[in-house]
Coordinates of C-alpha atoms in Angstrom, one line a residue:
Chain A
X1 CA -44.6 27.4 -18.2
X2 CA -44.3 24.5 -20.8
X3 CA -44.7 21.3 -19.5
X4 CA -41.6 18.9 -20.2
X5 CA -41.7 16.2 -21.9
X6 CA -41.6 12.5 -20.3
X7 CA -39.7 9.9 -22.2
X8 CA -42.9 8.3 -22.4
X9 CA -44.5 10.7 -24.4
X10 CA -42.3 12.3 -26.6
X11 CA -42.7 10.9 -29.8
X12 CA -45.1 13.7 -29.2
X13 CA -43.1 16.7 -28.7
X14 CA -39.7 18.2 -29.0
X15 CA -38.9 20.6 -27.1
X16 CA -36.1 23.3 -26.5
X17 CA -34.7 24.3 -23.6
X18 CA -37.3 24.4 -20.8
X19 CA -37.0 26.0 -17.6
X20 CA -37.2 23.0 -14.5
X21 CA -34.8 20.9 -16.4
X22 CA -31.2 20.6 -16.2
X23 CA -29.2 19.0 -18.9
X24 CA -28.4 15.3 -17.8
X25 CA -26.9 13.5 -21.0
X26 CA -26.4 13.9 -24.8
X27 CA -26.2 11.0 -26.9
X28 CA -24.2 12.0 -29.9
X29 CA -25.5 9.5 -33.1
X30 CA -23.3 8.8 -35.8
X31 CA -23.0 6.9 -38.6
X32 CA -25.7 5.6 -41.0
X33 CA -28.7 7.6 -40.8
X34 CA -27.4 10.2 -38.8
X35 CA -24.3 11.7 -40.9
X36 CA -26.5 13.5 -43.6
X37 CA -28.6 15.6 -41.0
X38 CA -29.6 15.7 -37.4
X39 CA -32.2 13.7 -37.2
X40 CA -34.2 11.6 -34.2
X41 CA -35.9 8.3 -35.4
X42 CA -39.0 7.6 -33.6
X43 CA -38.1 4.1 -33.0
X44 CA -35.1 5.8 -31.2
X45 CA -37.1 7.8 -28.6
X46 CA -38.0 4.0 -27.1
X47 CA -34.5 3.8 -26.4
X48 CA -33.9 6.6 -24.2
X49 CA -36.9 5.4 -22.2
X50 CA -35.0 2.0 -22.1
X51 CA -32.0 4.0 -21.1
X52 CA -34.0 5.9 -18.4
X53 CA -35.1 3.0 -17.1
X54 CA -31.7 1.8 -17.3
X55 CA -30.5 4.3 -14.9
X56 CA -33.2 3.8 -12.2
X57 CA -32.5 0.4 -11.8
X58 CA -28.6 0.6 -11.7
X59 CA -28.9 3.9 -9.0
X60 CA -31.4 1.3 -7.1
X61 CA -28.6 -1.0 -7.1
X62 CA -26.1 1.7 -6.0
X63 CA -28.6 2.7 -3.3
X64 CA -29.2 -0.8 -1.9
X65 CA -25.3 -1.1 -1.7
X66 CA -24.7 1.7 -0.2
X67 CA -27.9 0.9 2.5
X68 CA -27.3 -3.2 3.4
X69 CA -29.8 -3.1 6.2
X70 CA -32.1 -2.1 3.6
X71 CA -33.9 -4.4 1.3
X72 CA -35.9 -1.6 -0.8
X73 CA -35.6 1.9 -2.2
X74 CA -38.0 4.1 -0.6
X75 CA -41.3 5.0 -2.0
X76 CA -41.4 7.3 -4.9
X77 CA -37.8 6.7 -5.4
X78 CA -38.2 5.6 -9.3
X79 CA -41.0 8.4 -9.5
X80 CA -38.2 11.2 -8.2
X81 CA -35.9 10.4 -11.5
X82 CA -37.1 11.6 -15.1
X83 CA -35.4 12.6 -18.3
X84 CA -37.1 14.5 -21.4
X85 CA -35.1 15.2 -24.9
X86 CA -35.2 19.0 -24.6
X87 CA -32.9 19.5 -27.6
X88 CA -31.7 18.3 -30.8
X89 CA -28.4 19.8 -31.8
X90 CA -26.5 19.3 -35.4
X91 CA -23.1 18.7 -35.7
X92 CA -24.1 14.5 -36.1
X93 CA -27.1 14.2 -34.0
X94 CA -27.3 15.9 -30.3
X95 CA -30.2 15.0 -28.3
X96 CA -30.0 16.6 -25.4
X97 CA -32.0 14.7 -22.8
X98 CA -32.3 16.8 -19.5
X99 CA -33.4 15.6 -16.2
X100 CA -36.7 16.8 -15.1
X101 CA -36.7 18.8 -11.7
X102 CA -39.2 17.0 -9.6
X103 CA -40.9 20.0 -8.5
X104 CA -42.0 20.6 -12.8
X105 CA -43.2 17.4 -12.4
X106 CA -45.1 17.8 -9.5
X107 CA -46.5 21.2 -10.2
X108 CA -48.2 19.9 -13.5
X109 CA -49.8 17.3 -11.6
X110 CA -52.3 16.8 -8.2
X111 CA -49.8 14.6 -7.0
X112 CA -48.4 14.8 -3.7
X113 CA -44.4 15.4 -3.2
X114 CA -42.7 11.7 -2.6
X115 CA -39.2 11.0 -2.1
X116 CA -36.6 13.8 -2.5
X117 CA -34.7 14.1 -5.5
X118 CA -31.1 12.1 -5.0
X119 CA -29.2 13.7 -7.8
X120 CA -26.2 11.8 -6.7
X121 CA -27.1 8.5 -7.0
X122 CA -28.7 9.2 -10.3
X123 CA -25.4 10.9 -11.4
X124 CA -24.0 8.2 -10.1
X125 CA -25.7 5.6 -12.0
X126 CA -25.4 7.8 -15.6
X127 CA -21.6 7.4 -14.8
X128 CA -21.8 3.5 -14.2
X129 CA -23.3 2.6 -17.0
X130 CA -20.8 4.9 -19.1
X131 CA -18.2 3.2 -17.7
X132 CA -19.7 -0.4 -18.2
X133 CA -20.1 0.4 -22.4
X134 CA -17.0 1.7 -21.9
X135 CA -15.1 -1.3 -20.9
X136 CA -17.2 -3.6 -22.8
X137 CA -15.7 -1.7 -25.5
X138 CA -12.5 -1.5 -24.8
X139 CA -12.3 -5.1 -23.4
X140 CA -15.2 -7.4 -23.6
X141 CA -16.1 -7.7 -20.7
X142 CA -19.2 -6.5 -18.1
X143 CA -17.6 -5.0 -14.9
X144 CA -18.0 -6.9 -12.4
X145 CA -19.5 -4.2 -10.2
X146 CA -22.4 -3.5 -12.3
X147 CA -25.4 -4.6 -11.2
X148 CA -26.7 -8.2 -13.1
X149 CA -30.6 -6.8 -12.6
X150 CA -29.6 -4.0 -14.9
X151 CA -28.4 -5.8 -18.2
X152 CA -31.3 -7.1 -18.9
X153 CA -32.5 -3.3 -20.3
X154 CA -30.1 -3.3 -22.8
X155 CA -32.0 -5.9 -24.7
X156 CA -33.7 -2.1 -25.7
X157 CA -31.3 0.1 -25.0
X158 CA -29.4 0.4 -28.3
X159 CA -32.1 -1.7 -30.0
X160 CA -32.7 0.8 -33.0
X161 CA -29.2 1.3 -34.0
X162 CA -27.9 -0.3 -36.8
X163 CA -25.2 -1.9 -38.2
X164 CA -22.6 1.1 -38.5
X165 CA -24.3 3.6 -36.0
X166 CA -23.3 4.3 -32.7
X167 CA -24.7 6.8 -29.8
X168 CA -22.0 8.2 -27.5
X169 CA -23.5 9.5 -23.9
X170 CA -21.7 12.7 -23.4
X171 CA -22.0 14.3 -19.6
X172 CA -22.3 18.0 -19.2
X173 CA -19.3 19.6 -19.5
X174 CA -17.8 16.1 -21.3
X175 CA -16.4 16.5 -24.9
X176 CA -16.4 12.0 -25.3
X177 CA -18.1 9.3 -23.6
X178 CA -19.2 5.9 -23.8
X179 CA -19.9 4.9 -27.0
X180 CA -22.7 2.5 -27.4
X181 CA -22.5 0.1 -30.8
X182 CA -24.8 -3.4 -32.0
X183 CA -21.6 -4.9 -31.2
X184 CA -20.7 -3.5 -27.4
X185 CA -24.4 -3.8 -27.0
X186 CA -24.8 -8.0 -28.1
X187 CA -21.9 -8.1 -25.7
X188 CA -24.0 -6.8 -23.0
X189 CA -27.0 -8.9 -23.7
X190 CA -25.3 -12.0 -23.8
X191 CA -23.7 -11.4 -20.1
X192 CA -25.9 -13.6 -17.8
X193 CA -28.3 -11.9 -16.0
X194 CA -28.6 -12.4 -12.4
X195 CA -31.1 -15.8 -11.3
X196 CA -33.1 -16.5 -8.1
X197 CA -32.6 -19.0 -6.3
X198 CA -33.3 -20.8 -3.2
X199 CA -30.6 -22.1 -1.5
X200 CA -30.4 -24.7 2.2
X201 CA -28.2 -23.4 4.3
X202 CA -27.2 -25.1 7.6
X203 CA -25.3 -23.4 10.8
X204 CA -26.3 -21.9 14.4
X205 CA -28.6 -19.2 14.8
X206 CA -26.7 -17.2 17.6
X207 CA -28.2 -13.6 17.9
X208 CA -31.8 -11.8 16.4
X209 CA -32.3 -8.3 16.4
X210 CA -35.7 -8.2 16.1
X211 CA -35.6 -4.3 15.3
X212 CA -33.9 -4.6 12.2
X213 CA -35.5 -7.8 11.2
X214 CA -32.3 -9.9 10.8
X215 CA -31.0 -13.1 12.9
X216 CA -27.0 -13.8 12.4
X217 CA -26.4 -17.3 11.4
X218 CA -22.9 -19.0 12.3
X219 CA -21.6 -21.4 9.8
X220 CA -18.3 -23.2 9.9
X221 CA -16.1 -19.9 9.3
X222 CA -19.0 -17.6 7.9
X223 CA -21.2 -15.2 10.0
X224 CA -24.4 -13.6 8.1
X225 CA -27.2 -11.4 8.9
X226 CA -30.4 -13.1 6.8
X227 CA -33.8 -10.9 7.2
X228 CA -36.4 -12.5 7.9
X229 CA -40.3 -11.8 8.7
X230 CA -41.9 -11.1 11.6
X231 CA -43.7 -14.7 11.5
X232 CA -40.5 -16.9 12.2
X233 CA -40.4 -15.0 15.7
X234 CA -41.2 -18.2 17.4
X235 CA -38.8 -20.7 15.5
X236 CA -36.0 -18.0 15.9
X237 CA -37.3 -17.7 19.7
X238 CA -37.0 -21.7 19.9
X239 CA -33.7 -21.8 18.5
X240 CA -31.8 -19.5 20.7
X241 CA -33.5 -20.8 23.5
X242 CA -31.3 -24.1 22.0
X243 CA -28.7 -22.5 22.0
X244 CA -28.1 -20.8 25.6
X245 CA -29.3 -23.9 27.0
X246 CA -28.2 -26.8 24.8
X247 CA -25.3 -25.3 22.1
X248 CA -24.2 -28.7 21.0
X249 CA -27.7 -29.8 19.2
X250 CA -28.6 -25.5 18.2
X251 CA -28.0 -26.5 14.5
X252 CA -30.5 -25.1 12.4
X253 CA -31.2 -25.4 8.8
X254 CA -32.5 -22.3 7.0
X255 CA -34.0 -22.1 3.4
X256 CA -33.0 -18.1 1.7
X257 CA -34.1 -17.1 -1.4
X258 CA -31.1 -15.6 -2.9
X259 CA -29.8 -14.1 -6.2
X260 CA -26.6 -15.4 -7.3
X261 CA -25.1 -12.6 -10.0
X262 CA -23.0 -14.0 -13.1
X263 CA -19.9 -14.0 -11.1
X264 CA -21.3 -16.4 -8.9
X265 CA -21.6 -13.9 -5.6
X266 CA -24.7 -15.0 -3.8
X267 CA -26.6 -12.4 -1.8
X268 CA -29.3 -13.6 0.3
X269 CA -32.6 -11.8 -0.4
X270 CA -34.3 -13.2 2.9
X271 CA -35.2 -16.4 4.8
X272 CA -38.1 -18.2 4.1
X273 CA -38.1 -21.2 6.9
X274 CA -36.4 -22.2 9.7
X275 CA -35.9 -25.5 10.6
X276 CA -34.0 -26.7 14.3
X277 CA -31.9 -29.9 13.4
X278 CA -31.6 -31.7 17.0
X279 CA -30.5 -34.3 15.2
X280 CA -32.4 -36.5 13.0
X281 CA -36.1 -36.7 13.1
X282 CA -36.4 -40.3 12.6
X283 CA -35.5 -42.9 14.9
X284 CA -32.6 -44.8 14.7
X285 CA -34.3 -48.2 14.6
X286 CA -37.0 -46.6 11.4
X287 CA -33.1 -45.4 9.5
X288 CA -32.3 -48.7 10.1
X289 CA -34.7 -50.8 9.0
X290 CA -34.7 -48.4 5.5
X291 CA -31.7 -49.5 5.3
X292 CA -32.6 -53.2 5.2
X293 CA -34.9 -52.6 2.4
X294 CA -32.2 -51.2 -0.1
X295 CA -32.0 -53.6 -3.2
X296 CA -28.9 -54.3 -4.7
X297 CA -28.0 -51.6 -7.8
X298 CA -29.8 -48.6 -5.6
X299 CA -27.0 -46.7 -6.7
X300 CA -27.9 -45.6 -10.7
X301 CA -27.3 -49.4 -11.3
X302 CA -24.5 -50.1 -9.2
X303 CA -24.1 -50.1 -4.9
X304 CA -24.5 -53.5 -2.7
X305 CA -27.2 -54.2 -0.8
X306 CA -26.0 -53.3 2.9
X307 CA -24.3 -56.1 4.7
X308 CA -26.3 -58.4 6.9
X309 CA -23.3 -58.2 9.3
X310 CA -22.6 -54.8 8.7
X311 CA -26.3 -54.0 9.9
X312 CA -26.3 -56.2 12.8
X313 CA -23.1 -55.1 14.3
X314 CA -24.2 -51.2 13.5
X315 CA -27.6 -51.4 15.4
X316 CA -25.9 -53.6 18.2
X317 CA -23.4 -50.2 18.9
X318 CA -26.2 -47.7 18.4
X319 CA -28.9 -49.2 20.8
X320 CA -26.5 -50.5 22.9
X321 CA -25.1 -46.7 23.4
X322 CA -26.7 -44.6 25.9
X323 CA -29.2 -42.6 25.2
X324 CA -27.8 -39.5 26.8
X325 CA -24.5 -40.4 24.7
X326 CA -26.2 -40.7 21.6
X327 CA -28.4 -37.9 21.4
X328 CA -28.6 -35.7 19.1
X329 CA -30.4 -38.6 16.9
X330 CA -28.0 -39.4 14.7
X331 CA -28.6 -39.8 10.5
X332 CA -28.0 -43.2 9.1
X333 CA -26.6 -43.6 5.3
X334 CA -26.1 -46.4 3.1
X335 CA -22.5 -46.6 1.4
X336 CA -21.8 -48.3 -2.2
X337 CA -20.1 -51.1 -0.6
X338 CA -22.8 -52.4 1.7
X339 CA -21.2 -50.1 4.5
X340 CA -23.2 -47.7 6.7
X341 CA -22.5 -44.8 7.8
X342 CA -24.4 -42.8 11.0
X343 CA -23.1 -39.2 11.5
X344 CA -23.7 -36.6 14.1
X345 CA -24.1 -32.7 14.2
X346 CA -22.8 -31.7 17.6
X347 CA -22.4 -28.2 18.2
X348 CA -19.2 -27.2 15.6
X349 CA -18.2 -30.7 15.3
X350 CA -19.7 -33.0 12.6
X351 CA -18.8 -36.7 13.8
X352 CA -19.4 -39.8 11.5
X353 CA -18.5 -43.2 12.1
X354 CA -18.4 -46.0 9.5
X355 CA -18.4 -49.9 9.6
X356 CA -18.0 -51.4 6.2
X357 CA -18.5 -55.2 4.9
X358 CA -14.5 -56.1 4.7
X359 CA -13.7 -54.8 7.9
X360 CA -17.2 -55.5 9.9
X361 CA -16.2 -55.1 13.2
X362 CA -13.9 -51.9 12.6
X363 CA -15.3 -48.7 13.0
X364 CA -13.8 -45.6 11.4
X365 CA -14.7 -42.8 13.6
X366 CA -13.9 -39.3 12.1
X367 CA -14.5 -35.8 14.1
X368 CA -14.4 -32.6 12.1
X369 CA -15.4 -29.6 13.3
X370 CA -16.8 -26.7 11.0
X371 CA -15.1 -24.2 12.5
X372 CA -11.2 -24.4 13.2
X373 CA -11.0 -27.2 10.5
X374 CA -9.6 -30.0 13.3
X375 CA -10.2 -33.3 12.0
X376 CA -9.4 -36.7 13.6
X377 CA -9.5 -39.9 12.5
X378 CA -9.7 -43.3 14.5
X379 CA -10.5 -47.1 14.0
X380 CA -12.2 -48.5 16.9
X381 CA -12.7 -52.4 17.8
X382 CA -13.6 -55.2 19.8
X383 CA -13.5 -55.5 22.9
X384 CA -16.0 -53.1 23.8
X385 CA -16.8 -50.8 20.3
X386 CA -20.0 -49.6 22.5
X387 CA -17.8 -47.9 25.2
X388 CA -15.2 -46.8 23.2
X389 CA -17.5 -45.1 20.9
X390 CA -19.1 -43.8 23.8
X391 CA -15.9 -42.2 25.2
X392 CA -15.2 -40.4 22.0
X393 CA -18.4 -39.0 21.5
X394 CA -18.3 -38.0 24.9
X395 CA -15.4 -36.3 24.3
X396 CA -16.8 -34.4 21.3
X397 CA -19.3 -33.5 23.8
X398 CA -16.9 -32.0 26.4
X399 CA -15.4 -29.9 23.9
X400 CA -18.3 -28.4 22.8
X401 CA -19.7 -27.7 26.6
Chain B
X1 CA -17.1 -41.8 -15.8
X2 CA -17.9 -45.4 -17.8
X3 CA -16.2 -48.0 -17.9
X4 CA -14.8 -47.3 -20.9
X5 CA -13.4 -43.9 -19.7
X6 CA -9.7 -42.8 -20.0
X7 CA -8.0 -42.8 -16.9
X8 CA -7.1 -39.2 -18.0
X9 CA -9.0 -35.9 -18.3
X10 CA -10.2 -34.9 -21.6
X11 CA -8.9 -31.0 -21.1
X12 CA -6.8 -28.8 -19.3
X13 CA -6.4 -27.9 -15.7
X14 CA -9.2 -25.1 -14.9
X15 CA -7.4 -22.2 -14.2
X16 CA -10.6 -20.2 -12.7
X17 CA -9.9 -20.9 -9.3
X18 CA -13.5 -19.2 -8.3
X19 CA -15.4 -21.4 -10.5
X20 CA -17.7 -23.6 -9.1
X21 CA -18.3 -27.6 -9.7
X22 CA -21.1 -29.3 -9.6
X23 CA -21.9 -32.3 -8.2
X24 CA -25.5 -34.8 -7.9
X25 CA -26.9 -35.3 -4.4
X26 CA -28.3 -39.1 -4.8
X27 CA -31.1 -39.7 -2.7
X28 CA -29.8 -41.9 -0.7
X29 CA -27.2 -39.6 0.4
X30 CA -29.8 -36.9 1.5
X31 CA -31.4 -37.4 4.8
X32 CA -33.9 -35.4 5.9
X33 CA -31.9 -32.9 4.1
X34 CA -29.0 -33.5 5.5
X35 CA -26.4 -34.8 3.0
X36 CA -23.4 -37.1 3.5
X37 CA -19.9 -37.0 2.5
X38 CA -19.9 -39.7 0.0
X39 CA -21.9 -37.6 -2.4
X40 CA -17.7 -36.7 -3.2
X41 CA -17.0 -40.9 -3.3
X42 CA -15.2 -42.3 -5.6
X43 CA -16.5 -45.3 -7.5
X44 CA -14.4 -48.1 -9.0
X45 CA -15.0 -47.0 -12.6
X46 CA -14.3 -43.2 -12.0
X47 CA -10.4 -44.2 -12.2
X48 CA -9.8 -41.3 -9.6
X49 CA -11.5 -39.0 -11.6
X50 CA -14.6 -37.5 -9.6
X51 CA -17.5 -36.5 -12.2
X52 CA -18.7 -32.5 -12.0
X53 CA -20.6 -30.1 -14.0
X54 CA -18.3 -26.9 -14.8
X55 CA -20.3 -23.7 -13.7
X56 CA -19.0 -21.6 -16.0
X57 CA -20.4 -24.1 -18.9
X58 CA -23.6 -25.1 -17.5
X59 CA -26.0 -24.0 -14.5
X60 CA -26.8 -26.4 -11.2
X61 CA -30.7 -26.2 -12.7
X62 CA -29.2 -27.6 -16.4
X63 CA -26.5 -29.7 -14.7
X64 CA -29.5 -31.8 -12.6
X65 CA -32.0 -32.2 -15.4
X66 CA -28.9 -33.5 -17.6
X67 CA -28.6 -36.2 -15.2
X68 CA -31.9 -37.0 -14.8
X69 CA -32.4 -37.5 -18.1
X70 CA -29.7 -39.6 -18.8
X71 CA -31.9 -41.9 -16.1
X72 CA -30.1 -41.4 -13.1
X73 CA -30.9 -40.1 -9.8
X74 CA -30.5 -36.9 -7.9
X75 CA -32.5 -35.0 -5.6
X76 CA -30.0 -31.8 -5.3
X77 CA -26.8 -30.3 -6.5
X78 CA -24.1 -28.8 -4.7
X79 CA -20.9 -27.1 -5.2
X80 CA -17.3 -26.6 -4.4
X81 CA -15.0 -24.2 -6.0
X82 CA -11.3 -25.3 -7.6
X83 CA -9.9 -23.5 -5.2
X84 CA -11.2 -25.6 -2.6
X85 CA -10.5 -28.7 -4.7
X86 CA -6.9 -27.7 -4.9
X87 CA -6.9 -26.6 -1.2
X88 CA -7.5 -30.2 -0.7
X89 CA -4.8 -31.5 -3.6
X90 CA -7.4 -32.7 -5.9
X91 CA -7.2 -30.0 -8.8
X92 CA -10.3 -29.7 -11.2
X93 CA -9.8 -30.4 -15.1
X94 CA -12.0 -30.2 -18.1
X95 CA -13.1 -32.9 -19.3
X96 CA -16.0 -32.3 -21.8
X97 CA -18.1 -35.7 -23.7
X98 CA -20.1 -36.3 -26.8
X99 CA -22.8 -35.7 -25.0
X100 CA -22.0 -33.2 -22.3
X101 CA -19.6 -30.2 -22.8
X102 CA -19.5 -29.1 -19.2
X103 CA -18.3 -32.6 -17.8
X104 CA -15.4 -31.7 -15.7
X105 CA -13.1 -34.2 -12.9
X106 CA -11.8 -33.9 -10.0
X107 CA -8.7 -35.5 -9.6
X108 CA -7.8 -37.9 -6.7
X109 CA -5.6 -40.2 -8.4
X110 CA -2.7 -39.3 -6.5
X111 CA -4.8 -40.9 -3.3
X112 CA -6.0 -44.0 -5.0
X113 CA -3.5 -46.5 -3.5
X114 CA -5.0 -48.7 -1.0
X115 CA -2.7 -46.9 2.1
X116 CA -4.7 -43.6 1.2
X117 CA -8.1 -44.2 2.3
X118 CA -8.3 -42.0 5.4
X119 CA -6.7 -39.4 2.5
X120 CA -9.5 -40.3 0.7
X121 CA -12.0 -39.8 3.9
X122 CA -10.8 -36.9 4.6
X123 CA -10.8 -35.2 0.9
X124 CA -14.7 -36.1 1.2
X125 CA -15.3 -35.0 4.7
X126 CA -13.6 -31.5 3.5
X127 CA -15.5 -30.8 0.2
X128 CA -18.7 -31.7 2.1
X129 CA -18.0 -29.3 4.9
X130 CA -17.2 -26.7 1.8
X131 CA -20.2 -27.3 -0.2
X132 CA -22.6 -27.6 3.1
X133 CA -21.9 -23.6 4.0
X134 CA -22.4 -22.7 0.6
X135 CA -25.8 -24.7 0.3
X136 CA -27.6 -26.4 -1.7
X137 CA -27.0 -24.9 -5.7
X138 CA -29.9 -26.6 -6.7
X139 CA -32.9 -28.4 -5.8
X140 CA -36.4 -28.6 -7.9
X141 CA -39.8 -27.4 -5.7

């Protein structure tokens, strides 16, 4: 039987129709070079291994979508997909490319079988891209459903054609298609591809299923399932324990890596620490102090020193409260004016009260919590700040209990 | 904005309500990672109009390395949306410089009278809460 033909090698061969294939694809070439005879460049063959490439990673995109507990393809997935140009036809240029039945592959080689062919998706992914050149085409612009991680093979998909040359994928049993240009194709490479990042986010970590290898954080009105590996068993372990026991300080912050596509969707690749936020690690009277040190202009140039008063009066309310009141440690912030500000995370509600240098012995309280959006607002003064503040974060408390 | 800024945006009204803004994290305003609500204050010389970086004409990465190199400091960006700005009745406008196409503003001039300062409060408390579930956009290694 002959052997067909991998992408990779067939600036060797040409071959006709081979038994074990079945026709995939034929891009029609026009124009230029290809309107006095059919005719296959060489330079071309390395773009129908871009576009075969292509293909893989947009059906891995389709199969990832399609699987959202699942953060890879299985093995041998890539391996299970192969296209060989099995024909050139005339009337313009007709290269037939065909799909290699895994089983030719196999038998030519000592390898052992790997993942079963999935036709479908690869179908699938011949008719996305189509349909991406397509509207590029028709209106300039990259479907938003098309996966970012695949543009990035058109920089040699297309390459080889030039000005005035097109190549038109035609599906079996398809008399047009998608027709691939320089210009539909320096449309393409000029979308944004999609970036990594790493992104801090903050909320509770209420349930972990420890068979799928996600945790579900809570934020404000979002819920998400973030993977994670086995290793963060033990800060996952210490902050649900936080959070059947103690919900009001359960807040956690967790560091993703994520990739955020060109349309600015983020989708979170998997967590890579955990970090309980009982309030802030440093004590008040340390926060404080920093504060003292802060030079006049701290603020690109401009911000005041904080107020003397100001300082006085705000660690006279804070050590004065008691401690059971004021836990979770609250953080401590300078503001421009030479106010400061000392905010709380307890349970949903994020609580913040201010004293600033005209008003010194006012303090704005505000309550907001993450979740239904409730926000209050109060002023607070003499006599007795210490137990009025005290009631109100009391209250705060209450709710969240 | 400088001193020497209009008391106007430079452009139109962005109209991509998904598009996000970017805004500097000082590091004053970060504590223990934690960052506070006047990262969204309003200085004197900003004449209501809240500096941003338009996503659509810069990324968080560029938009932090801009401002550090003009000599000021950040240790993070964040991000609302202009929906949320508008949510919140302070839309987003272009407002591109010299020296930096993707400046954008965020409008609170209709809440700069003295009588508005809880308004004011509040506006920040909101776009922090906003920006805090979406995360940190940017910060170096």
């Amino acid at each position: 039987m002959a052997k067909p033909i991998g992408l990779d090698y067939i600036c060797h061969y040409v071959m006709d129709s081979l038994p074990g294939t079945t026709e995939f694809v034929t891009p029609v070439l026009r124009g230029g070079r290809f309107d006095a005879e059919p005719l296959v460049p060489l330079e071309l063959l390395s773009d129908f291994s871009a576009y075969e490439k292509l293909l893989v990673e947009v059906a891995k995109a389709i199969f990832l979508a399609e699987n959202p507990g699942r953060k890879k393809v299985p093995d041998g997935f890539a391996g299970s997909f192969e296209l060989a140009l099995t024909a050139i036809e005339s009337g313009s240029t007709r290269a037939v490319l065909s799909r290699v039945l895994i089983s030719a592959v196999l038998s030519t080689t000592d390898l052992a079988p790997t993942a079963s062919v999935m036709p479908d998706l690869f179908d699938a992914a011949r008719d996305k891209v189509s349909a991406c050149i397509t509207a590029v085409a028709n209106q300039g612009l990259v479907p938003s459903d098309f996966p970012p991680s695949a543009l990035p093979h058109f920089r040699k998909f297309g390459a080889s054609l030039k000005p005035g040359e097109s190549l038109e994928l035609i599906a079996p049993g398809q008399t047009d298609g998608a027709k691939l240009t320089p210009e539909v194709r320096s449309i393409l490479m000029a979308a944004p591809a999609a970036k990594a990042e790493r992104l801090v986010l903050t909320g509770t970590i209420v349930a972990v299923d420890a068979k799928k290898k996600t945790f579900d954080l809570e934020s404000t009105s979002k819920h998400r399932a973030i993977p994670y590996h086995p290793e963060m068993h033990v800060a996952l372990a210490h902050c649900l324990s936080r959070y059947l026991t103690v919900p009001e300080e359960a807040r956690a912050r967790v560091t993703v890596s994520a990739i955020r596509d060109p349309f600015g969707k983020i989708n979170i690749v998997e967590a890579i620490h955990i970090s309980p936020t009982a309030g802030a690690a440093t004590p008040i009277a340390d926060q404080l102090l920093a504060l003292q040190r802060i030079e006049a202009g701290w603020l690109d140039g401009g911000g005041r020193a904080v107020d003397e008063t100001v300082l006085a009066n705000m660690q006279n309310l804070l050590i004065n409260l008691p401690s059971s009141v004021r836990k979770p440690n609250p953080y401590v912030y300078p503001m421009p004016d030479g106010g400061v500000r000392c905010e709380w995370d307890i349970g949903s509600w994020k609580v913040a009260a201010l004293m600033e240098p005209d008003e010194p012995d006012v303090v704005a309280l505000t309550a907001l919590n993450r979740e239904t959006r409730d926000y209050h607002s109060y002023d607070i003064t003499s006599p007795d700040p210490v137990g009025k503040l005290a009631g109100f974060l009391l209250t705060i408390k209450g709710r969240v209990g | 904005m400088s001193d020497s800024a209009p008391p106007a945006p430079r452009g139109p009204l962005i109209a991509a309500k998904d598009d996000l803004l970017f805004r500097q994290v000082h590091p004053k305003y970060m504590n223990e990672g934690r960052f506070t609500p006047d990262v969204f204050l309003l200085s004197s010389s900003d004449y209501g109009l809240l500096s941003v970086a338009h996503a659509a004409k810069t990324s968080a990465e560029e938009a932090y390395h801009r401002h550090i190199n003009w000599g000021r400091a950040t240790v993070a960006v964040v991000a609302v949306s202009v929906s949320e700005c508008e949510e919140y009745a302070v839309p987003a406008y272009e407002d591109p410089t010299d020296d930096d196409a993707a400046h954008a503003v965020i409008d609170h001039r209709a809440f700069l009278a003295d009588d508005k300062k809880k308004e004011r409060r509040r506006i920040r408390e909101m776009l922090t809460l906003k920006a805090d579930e979406r995360g940190i956009a940017y910060r170096p290694e």
